[in-house]
Short mmCIF file of C-alpha atoms in Angstrom, two decimals:
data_model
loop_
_atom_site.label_atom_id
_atom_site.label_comp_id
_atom_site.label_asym_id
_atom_site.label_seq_id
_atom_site.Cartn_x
_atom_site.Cartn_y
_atom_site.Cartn_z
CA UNK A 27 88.36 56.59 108.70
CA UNK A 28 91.53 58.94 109.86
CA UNK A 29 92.87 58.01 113.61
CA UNK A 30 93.27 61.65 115.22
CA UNK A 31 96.99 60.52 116.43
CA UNK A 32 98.23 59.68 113.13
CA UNK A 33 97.79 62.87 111.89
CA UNK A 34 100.54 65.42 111.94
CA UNK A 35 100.24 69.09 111.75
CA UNK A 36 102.92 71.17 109.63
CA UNK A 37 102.28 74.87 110.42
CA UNK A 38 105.39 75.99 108.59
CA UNK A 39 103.40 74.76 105.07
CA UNK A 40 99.82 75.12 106.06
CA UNK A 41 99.00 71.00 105.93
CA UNK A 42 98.32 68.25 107.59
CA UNK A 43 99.59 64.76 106.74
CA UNK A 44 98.28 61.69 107.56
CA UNK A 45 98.46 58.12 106.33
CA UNK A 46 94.68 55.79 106.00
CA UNK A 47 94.07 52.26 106.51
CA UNK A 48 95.57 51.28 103.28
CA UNK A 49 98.73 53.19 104.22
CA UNK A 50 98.70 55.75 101.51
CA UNK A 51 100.27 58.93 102.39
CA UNK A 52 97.41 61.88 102.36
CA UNK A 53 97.96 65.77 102.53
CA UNK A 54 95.69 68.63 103.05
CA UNK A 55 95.35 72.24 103.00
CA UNK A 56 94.44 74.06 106.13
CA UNK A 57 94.14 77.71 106.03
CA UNK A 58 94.06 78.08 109.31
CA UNK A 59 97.80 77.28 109.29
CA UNK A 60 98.72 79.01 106.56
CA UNK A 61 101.32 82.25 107.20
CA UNK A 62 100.65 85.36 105.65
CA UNK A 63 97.32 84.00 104.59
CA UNK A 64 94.74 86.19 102.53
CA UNK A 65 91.36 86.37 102.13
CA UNK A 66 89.65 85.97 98.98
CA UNK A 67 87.17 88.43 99.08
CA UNK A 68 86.16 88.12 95.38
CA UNK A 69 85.34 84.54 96.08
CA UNK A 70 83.05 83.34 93.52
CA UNK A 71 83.54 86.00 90.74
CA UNK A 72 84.92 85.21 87.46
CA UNK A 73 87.03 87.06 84.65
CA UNK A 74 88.54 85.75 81.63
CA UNK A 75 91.72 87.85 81.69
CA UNK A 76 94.49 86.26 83.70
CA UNK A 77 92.56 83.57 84.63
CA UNK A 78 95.29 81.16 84.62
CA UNK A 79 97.74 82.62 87.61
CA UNK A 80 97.49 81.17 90.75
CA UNK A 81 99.51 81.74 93.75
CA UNK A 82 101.64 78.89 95.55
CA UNK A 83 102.27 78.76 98.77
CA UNK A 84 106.13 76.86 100.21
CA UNK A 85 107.11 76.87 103.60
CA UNK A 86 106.69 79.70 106.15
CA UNK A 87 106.43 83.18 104.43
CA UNK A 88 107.71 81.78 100.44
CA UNK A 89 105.20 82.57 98.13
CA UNK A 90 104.86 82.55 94.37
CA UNK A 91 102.81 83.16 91.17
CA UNK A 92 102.76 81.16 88.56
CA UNK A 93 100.81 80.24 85.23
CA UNK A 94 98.09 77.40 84.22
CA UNK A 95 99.22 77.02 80.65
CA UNK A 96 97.82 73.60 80.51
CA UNK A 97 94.44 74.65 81.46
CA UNK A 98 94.06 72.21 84.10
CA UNK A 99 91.05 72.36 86.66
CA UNK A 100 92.82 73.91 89.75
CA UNK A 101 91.34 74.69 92.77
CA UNK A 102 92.64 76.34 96.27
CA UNK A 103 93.77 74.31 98.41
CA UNK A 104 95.27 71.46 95.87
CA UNK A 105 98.69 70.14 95.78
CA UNK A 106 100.69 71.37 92.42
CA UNK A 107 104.21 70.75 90.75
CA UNK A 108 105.55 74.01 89.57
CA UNK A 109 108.55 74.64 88.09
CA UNK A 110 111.97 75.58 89.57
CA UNK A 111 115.30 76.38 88.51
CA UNK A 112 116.34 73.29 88.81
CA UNK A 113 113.60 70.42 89.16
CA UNK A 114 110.49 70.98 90.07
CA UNK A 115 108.78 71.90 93.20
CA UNK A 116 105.97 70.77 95.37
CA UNK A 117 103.68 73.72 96.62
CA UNK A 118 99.77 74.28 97.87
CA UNK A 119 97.59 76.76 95.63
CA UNK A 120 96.50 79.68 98.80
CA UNK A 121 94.62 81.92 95.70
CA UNK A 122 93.13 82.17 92.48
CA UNK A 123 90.43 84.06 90.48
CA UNK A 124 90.69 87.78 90.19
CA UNK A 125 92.22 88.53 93.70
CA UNK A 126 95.45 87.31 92.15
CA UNK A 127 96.31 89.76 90.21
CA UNK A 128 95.03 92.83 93.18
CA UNK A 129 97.79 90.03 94.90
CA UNK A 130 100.25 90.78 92.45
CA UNK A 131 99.42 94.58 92.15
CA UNK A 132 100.21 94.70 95.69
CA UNK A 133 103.72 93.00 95.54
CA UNK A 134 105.06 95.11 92.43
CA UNK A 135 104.30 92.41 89.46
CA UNK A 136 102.84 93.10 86.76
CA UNK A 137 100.51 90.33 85.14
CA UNK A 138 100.98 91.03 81.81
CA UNK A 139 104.73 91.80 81.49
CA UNK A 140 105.82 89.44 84.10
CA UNK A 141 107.38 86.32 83.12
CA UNK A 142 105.88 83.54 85.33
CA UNK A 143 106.54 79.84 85.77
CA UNK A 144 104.37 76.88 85.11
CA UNK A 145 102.30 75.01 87.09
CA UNK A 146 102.74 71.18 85.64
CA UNK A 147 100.16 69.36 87.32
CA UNK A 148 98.72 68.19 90.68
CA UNK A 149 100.34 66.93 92.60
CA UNK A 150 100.82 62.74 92.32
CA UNK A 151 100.86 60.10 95.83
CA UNK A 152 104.47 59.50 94.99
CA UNK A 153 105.47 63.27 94.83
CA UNK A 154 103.89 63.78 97.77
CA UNK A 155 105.88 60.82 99.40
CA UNK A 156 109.57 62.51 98.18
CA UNK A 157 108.51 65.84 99.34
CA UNK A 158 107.58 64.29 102.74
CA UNK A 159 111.06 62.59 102.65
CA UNK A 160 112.90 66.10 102.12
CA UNK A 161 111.09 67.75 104.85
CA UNK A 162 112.39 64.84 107.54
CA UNK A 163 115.83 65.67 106.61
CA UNK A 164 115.46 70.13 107.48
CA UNK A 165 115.62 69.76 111.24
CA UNK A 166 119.23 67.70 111.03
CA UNK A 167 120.85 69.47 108.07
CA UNK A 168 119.67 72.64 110.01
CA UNK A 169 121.75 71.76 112.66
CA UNK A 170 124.55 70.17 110.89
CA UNK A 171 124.79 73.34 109.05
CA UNK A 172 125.65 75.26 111.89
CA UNK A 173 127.90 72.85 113.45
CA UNK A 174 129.86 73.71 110.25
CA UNK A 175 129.27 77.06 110.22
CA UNK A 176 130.87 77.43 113.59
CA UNK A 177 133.96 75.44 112.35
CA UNK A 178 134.72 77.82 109.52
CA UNK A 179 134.19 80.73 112.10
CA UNK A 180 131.78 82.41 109.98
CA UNK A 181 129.95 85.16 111.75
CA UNK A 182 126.33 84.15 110.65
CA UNK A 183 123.52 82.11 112.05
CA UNK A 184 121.06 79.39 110.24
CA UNK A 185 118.04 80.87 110.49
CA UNK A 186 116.24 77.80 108.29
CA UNK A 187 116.92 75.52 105.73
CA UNK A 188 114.17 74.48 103.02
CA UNK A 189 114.38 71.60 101.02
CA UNK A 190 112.90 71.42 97.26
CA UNK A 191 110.08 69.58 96.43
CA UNK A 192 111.92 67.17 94.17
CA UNK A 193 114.55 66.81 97.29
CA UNK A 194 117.59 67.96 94.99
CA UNK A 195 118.15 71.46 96.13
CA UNK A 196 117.95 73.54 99.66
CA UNK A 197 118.15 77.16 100.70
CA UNK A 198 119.89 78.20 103.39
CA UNK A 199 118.10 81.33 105.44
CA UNK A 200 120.66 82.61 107.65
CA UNK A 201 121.30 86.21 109.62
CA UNK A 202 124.15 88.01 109.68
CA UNK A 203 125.34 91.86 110.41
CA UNK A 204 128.05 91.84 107.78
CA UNK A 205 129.00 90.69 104.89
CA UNK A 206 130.03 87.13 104.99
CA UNK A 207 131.95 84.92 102.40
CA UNK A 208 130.78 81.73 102.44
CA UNK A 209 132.42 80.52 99.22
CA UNK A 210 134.36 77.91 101.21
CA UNK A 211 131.19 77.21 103.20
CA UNK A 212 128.73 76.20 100.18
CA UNK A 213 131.60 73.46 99.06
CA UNK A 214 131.50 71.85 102.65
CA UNK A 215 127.98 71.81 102.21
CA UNK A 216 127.75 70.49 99.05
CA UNK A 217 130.16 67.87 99.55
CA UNK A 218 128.43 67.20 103.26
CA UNK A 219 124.16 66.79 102.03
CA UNK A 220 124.92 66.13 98.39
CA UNK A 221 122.39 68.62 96.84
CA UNK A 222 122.82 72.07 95.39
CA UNK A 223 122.72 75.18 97.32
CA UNK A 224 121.33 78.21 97.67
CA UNK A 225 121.90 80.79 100.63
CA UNK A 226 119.36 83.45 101.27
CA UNK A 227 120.07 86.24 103.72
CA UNK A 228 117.29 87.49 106.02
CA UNK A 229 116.61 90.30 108.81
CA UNK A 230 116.12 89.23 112.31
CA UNK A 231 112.31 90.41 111.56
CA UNK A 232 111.84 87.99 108.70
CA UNK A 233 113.18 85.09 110.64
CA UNK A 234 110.75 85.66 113.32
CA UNK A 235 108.31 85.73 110.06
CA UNK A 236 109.55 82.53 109.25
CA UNK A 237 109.20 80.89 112.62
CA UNK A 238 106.42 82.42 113.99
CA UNK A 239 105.11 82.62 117.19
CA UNK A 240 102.63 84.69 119.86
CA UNK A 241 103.44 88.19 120.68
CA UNK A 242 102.82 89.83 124.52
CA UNK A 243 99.38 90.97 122.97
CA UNK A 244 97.74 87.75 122.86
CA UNK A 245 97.87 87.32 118.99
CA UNK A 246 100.08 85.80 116.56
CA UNK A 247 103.23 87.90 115.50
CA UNK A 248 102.52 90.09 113.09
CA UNK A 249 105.40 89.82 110.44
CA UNK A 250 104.18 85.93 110.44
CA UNK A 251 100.38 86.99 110.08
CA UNK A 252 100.35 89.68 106.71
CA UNK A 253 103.03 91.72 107.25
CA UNK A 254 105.37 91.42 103.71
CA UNK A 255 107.22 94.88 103.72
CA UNK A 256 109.16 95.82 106.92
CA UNK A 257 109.47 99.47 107.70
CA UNK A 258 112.24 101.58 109.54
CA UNK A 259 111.08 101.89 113.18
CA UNK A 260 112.48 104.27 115.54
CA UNK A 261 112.26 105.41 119.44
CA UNK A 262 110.64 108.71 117.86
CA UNK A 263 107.50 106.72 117.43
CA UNK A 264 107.27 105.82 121.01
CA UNK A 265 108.34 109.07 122.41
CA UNK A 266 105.26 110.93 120.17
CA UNK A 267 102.89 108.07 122.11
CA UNK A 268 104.40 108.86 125.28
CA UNK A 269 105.44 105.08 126.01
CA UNK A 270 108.58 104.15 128.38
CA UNK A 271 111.53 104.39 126.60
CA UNK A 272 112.26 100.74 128.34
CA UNK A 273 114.17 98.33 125.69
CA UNK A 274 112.61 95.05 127.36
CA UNK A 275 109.33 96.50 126.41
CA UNK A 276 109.91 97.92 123.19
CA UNK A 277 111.80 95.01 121.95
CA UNK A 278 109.72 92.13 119.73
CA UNK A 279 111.10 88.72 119.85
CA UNK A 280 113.00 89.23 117.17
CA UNK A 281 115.55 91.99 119.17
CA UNK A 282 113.98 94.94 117.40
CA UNK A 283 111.60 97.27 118.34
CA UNK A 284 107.90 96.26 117.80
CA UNK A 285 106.15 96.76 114.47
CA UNK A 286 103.10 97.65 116.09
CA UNK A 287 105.12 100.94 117.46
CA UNK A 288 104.03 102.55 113.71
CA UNK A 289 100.38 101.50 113.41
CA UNK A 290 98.97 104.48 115.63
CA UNK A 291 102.11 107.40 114.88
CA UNK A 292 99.94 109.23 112.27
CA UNK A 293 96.89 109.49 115.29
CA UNK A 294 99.19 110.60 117.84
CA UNK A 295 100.63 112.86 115.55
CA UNK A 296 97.35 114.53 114.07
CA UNK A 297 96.52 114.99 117.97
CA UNK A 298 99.68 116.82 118.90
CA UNK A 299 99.39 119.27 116.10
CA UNK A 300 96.41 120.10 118.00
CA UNK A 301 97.97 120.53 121.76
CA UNK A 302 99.75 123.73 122.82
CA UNK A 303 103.26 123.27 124.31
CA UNK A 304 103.32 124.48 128.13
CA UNK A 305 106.63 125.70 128.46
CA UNK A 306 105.75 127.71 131.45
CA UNK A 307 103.03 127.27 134.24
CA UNK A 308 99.55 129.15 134.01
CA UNK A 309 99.28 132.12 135.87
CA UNK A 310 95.58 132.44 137.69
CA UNK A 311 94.71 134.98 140.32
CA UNK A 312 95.09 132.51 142.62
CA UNK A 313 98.53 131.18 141.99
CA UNK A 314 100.32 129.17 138.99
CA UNK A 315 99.25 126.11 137.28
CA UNK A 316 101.54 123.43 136.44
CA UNK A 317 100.83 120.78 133.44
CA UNK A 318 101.01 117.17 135.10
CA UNK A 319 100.43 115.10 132.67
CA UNK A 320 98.72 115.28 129.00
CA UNK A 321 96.63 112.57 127.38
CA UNK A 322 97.16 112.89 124.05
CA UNK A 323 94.02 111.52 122.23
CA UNK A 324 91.21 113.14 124.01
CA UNK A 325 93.82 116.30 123.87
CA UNK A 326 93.04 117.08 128.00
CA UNK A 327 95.71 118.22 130.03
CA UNK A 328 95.84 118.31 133.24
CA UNK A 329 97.61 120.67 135.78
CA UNK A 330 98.12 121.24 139.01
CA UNK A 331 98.79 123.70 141.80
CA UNK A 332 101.58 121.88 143.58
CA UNK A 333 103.96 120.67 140.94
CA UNK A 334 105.52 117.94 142.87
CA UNK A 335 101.82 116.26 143.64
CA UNK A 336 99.67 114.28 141.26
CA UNK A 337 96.30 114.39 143.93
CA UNK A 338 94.39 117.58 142.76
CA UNK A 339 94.41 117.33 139.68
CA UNK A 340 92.29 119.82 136.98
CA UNK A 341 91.92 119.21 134.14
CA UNK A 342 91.39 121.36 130.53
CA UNK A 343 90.78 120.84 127.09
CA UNK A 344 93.82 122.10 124.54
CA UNK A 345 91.81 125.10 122.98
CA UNK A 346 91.42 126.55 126.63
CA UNK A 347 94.61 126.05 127.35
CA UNK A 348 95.97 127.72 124.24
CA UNK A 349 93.48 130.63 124.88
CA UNK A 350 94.79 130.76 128.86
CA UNK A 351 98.40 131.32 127.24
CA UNK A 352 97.06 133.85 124.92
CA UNK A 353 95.44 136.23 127.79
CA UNK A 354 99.08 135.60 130.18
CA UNK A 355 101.05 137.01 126.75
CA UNK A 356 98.58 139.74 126.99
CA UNK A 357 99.14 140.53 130.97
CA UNK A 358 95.29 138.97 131.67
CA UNK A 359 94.98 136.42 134.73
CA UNK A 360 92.38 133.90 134.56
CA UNK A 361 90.44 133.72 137.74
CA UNK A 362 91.15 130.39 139.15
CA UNK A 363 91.14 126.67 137.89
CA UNK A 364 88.79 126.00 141.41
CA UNK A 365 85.63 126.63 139.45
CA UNK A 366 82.42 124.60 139.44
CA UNK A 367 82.75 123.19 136.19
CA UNK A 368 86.36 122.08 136.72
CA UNK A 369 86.34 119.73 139.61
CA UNK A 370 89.82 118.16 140.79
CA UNK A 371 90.37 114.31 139.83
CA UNK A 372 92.83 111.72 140.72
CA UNK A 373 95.13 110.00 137.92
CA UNK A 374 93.88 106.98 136.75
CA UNK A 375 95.91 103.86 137.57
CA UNK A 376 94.90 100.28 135.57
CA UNK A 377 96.40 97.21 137.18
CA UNK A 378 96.05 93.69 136.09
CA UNK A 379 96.35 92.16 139.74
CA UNK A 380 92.77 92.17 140.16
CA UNK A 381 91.09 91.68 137.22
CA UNK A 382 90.77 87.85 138.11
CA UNK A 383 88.55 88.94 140.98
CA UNK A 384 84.74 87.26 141.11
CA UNK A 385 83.63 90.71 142.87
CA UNK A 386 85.10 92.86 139.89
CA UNK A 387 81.49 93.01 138.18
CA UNK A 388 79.68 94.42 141.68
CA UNK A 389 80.93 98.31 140.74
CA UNK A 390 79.51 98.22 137.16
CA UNK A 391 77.36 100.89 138.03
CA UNK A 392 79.84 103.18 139.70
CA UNK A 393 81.70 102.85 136.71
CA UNK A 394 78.42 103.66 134.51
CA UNK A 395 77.93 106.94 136.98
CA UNK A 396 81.27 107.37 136.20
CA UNK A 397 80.63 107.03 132.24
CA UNK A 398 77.68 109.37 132.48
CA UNK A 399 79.85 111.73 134.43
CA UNK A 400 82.23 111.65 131.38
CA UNK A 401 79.98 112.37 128.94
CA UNK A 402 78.57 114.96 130.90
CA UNK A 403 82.22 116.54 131.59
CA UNK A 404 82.62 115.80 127.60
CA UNK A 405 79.45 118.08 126.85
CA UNK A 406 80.25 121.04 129.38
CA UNK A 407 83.96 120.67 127.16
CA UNK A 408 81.94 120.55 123.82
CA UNK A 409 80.11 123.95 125.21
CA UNK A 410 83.02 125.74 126.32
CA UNK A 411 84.62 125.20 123.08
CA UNK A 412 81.48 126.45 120.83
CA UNK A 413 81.62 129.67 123.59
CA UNK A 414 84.72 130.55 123.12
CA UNK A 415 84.48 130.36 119.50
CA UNK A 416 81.49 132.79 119.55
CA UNK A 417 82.96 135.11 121.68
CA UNK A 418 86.02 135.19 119.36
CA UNK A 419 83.74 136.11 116.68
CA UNK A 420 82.50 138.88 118.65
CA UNK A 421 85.42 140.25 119.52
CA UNK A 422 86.21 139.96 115.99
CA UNK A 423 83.24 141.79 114.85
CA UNK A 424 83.51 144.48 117.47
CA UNK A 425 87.17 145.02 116.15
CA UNK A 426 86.15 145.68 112.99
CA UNK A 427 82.70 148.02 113.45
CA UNK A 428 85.39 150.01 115.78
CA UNK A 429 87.91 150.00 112.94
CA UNK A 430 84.80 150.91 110.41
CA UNK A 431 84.10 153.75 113.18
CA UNK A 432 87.64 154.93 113.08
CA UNK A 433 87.56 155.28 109.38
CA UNK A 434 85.04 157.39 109.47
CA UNK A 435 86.15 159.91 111.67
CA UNK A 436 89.66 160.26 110.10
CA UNK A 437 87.43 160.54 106.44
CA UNK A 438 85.43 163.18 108.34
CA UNK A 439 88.34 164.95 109.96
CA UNK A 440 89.97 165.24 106.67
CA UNK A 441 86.72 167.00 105.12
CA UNK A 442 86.69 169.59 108.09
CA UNK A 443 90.41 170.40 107.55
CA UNK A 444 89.56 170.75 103.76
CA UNK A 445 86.59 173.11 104.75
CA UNK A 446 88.86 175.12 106.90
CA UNK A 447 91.76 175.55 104.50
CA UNK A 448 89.38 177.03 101.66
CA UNK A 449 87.91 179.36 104.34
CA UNK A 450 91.52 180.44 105.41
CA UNK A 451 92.37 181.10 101.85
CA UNK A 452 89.19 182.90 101.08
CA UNK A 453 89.84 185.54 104.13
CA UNK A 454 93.17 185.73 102.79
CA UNK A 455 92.35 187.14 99.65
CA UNK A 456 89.75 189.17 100.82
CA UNK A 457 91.97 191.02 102.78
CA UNK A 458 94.87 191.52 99.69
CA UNK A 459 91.97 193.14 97.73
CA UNK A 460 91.54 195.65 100.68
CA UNK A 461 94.87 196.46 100.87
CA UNK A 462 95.33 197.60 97.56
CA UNK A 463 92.06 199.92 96.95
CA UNK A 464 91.83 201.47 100.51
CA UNK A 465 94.13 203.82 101.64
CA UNK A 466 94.61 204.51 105.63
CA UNK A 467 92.02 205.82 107.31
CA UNK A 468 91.94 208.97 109.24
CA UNK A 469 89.11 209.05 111.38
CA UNK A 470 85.12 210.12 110.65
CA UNK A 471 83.38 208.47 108.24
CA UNK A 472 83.75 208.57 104.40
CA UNK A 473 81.61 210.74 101.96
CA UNK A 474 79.19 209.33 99.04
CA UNK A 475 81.86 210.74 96.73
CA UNK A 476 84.81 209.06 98.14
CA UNK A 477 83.22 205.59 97.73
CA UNK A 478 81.68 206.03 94.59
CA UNK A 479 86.19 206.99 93.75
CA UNK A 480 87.25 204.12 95.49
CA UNK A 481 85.25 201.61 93.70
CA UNK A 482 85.92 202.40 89.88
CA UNK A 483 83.17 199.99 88.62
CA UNK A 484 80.35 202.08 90.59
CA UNK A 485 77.77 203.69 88.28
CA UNK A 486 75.17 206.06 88.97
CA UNK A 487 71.85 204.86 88.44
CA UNK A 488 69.86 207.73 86.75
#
C-alpha cells in the first residue's frame, strides 16, 4: 500500500511518482494533469488501417506521433521508449485507435506519407529511474542557464529547459524579441552541463502554455488547456464588443492581449451588421432623441431625451430605429418615444460586492416579475417587428396597384389622342374635297341641275 505523502505530483508530464514498500520507483498516468489533453471520443472502436500510431506525450505542451512497428500491446496511459535524434526518449502514450489519425489530420500530418519514429518498448524500472534523475537536474540548469545568459549579455530569457529521457540531451525554450546569436552561448553550455543542446524559441503565449496556470475567469489558461495554433489578436476585437480599451484588463498573463478576445468577434459582428448607425439624434414631435447606449446582442438601443443623463431611459429594437431614420430622411416626425408600450428604464449596473450576501436569494421573485416582464417586453418587440413588416408590404402593394393604375391611364390617354388625330385628319380631307368641286356661293339655294353638274358621278335613275 502507497503512503499519500510519498507521492509526488508532476503536472508539467501528466504523472505521478511514487516509490512502494520495496522501494521500487513507480509512475503513472493521470489525465487529469495532462496539458492540452484530448478526449477520445472513438473510445472503443477499432480499424485496421493505421492502427499502429500512437501519440506521446513529453513535458508541458510537446507532443508526438509515432509508429508500433513491433506490434507490441500498447495501451494509453503506459510508459514508452521512442526514438530521438540522438538516444532515445521516455514519453506517456495520451491516444491511440482511430482518433489518432483525426489527431494528426488536425495538426497538418499526413498518416500515410509522414515519416514517423518508433516506439521501442515500454518503458523498463531502470528507465524510469534515469528519466527521474534528468528531471531533478531542470530546475538548477534552468537557472544556471540564465545566470550565463546574463553574463554574455544576450537579450533573451529561459523560458524552460527539458531534459531527454535517456538524460544526454536538453532543449532550451527561451523568449526573445530579436534575433539572438547564441553561438558562443551553446559552447558555455555545453562545456558547463556536459550534454548536447538544443535551443527552441517560443512566444510569450507558448511559454505561458508551457507553464500554465489559472486565468481571471476561474479556469485554467487556455493556451495550456487545447489551444495549439495562436492567432493574431487585436484591440479591433474588443472595440466591436464594446469592452474598455484598459491594457490591465485586456492583458493575459503572458503580456498579450487575451485569447478569449476572438472567441465571440464573429457574434458581435453578425449583430452589428444588423444595427443602424445613429449619427444624429431622433427627431419626435416632442423633441430629439439621443442614443445612450446600445447592447449589441439583443440589438436594443436605448436613447434618451437629455443627452447628458442616463435615468430615463427608452429603449427600441434596431429595425424601429432604422425605420425612425427612414421617416426623418423623408421630413416625417414620429410622435413621441413616451408611449405605453415604451416605458423608461434605468441602466443596469452588476456588482460583485454583494453577491456574498445570505439575503441575496429573498428578491428571486422580483427578479422572476422582472423575467416575465422581459419576455413580455420581448413579445410586444416580436409584434412590432411582424407589423411593420406587414405594413411595408402594404405600402408595397398599394405602390404598385397605383403604378398598375397609372399605366392604364397613360395606355388609355394614348388611345384617345390616337382617336382624335384620325378624326382631325378625316375633317381635313373632307374639307380639301369641298374645295375643289364647289365653287363660291352666291346666295339662294342651288337648282336640281346644278347638283346633278357638280357631282359628275350622278346618274339619273329612269
Amino acid at each position: 500500500m502507497q503512503d499519500n505523502e510519498n507521492i509526488q505530483y508532476d503536472c508539467s508530464r501528466g504523472c505521478a511518482v511514487s516509490r512502494n514498500i520495496d522501494n521500487e520507483l513507480t509512475c503513472t498516468y493521470r489525465p487529469g494533469c495532462c496539458k492540452l489533453m484530448d478526449a477520445d471520443w472513438l473510445e472503443g472502436v477499432h480499424q485496421d488501417q493505421f492502427s499502429d500510431i500512437y501519440e506521446v506525450r513529453f513535458k508541458n505542451t510537446r507532443k508526438g506521433f509515432y509508429r508500433n512497428d513491433s506490434q507490441q500491446s500498447i495501451r494509453t496511459g503506459d510508459m514508452v521508449i521512442v526514438e530521438a535524434q540522438n538516444g532515445h526518449d521516455l514519453g506517456i502514450v495520451t491516444l491511440e485507435g482511430p482518433v489518432v489519425v483525426r489527431q494528426m489530420a488536425c495538426k497538418g500530418v499526413d498518416p500515410a506519407t509522414a515519416e514517423l519514429r518508433k516506439i521501442y518498448r515500454k518503458a523498463r524500472p531502470f528507465d524510469i529511474e534515469n528519466w527521474q534523475i534528468a528531471i531533478a537536474r531542470e530546475q538548477e540548469t534552468m537557472i544556471r542557464a540564465r545566470e550565463i545568459a546574463a553574463e554574455l549579455g544576450l537579450e533573451m530569457k529561459i523560458g524552460d529547459v527539458e531534459f531527454q529521457g535517456d538524460g544526454t540531451k536538453a532543449i532550451f525554450y527561451y523568449i526573445a524579441n530579436g534575433r539572438v546569436d547564441f553561438r558562443q552561448l551553446i559552447k558555455v553550455f555545453a562545456e558547463e552541463f556536459r550534454i548536447r543542446i538544443e535551443m527552441k524559441q517560443i512566444g510569450a503565449r507558448q511559454e505561458a502554455g508551457l507553464i500554465g496556470g489559472i486565468g481571471v475567469c476561474g479556469r485554467e489558461l487556455c493556451c495550456a488547456n487545447y489551444i495549439t495554433n495562436f492567432k493574431s489578436i487585436t484591440t479591433s476585437a474588443a472595440r466591436c464588443q464594446d469592452l474598455s480599451l484598459n491594457p490591465q484588463k485586456l492583458a493575459g498573463q503572458c503580456g498579450k492581449l487575451k485569447c478569449c478576445l476572438n472567441y465571440e468577434v464573429e457574434n458581435y459582428t453578425d449583430a452589428l451588421s444588423r444595427i443602424p448607425k445613429v449619427q444624429e439624434p431622433l427627431e419626435f414631435q416632442d423633441g430629439l432623441a439621443y442614443l445612450i447606449k446600445t447592447d449589441i446582442l439583443q440589438e436594443t438601443m436605448y436613447f434618451s431625451y437629455d443627452k447628458n443623463s442616463m435615468s430615463n431611459l427608452y429603449p427600441l429594437d434596431a429595425y424601429d430605429v432604422r425605420e425612425i431614420i427612414k421617416m426623418n430622411r423623408n421630413g416625417v416626425k414620429p410622435e413621441s418615444l413616451k408611449t405605453d408600450t415604451l416605458e423608461a428604464e434605468a441602466p443596469e449596473f452588476r456588482s460583485a460586492v454583494g453577491d456574498d450576501s445570505i439575503s441575496r436569494f429573498d428578491n428571486l421573485s422580483r427578479k422572476k416579475k422582472k423575467k416575465k416582464k422581459g419576455e413580455q417586453r420581448g413579445a410586444e418587440k416580436a409584434g412590432r417587428r411582424e407589423e411593420g413588416r406587414r405594413e411595408d408590404n402594404r405600402r408595397d402593394e398599394g405602390r404598385r396597384e397605383e403604378n398598375r393604375r397609372e399605366d392604364g391611364r397613360r395606355d388609355e390617354g394614348r388611345r384617345e389622342e390616337g382617336k382624335a388625330d384620325i378624326r382631325i385628319e378625316a375633317r381635313g380631307d373632307r374639307h380639301r374635297k369641298g374645295g375643289n368641286n364647289r365653287g363660291p356661293r352666291q346666295g339662294g339655294n342651288r337648282t336640281e341641275g346644278s347638283r346633278k353638274q357638280d357631282n359628275p358621278q350622278h346618274k339619273e335613275v329612269q
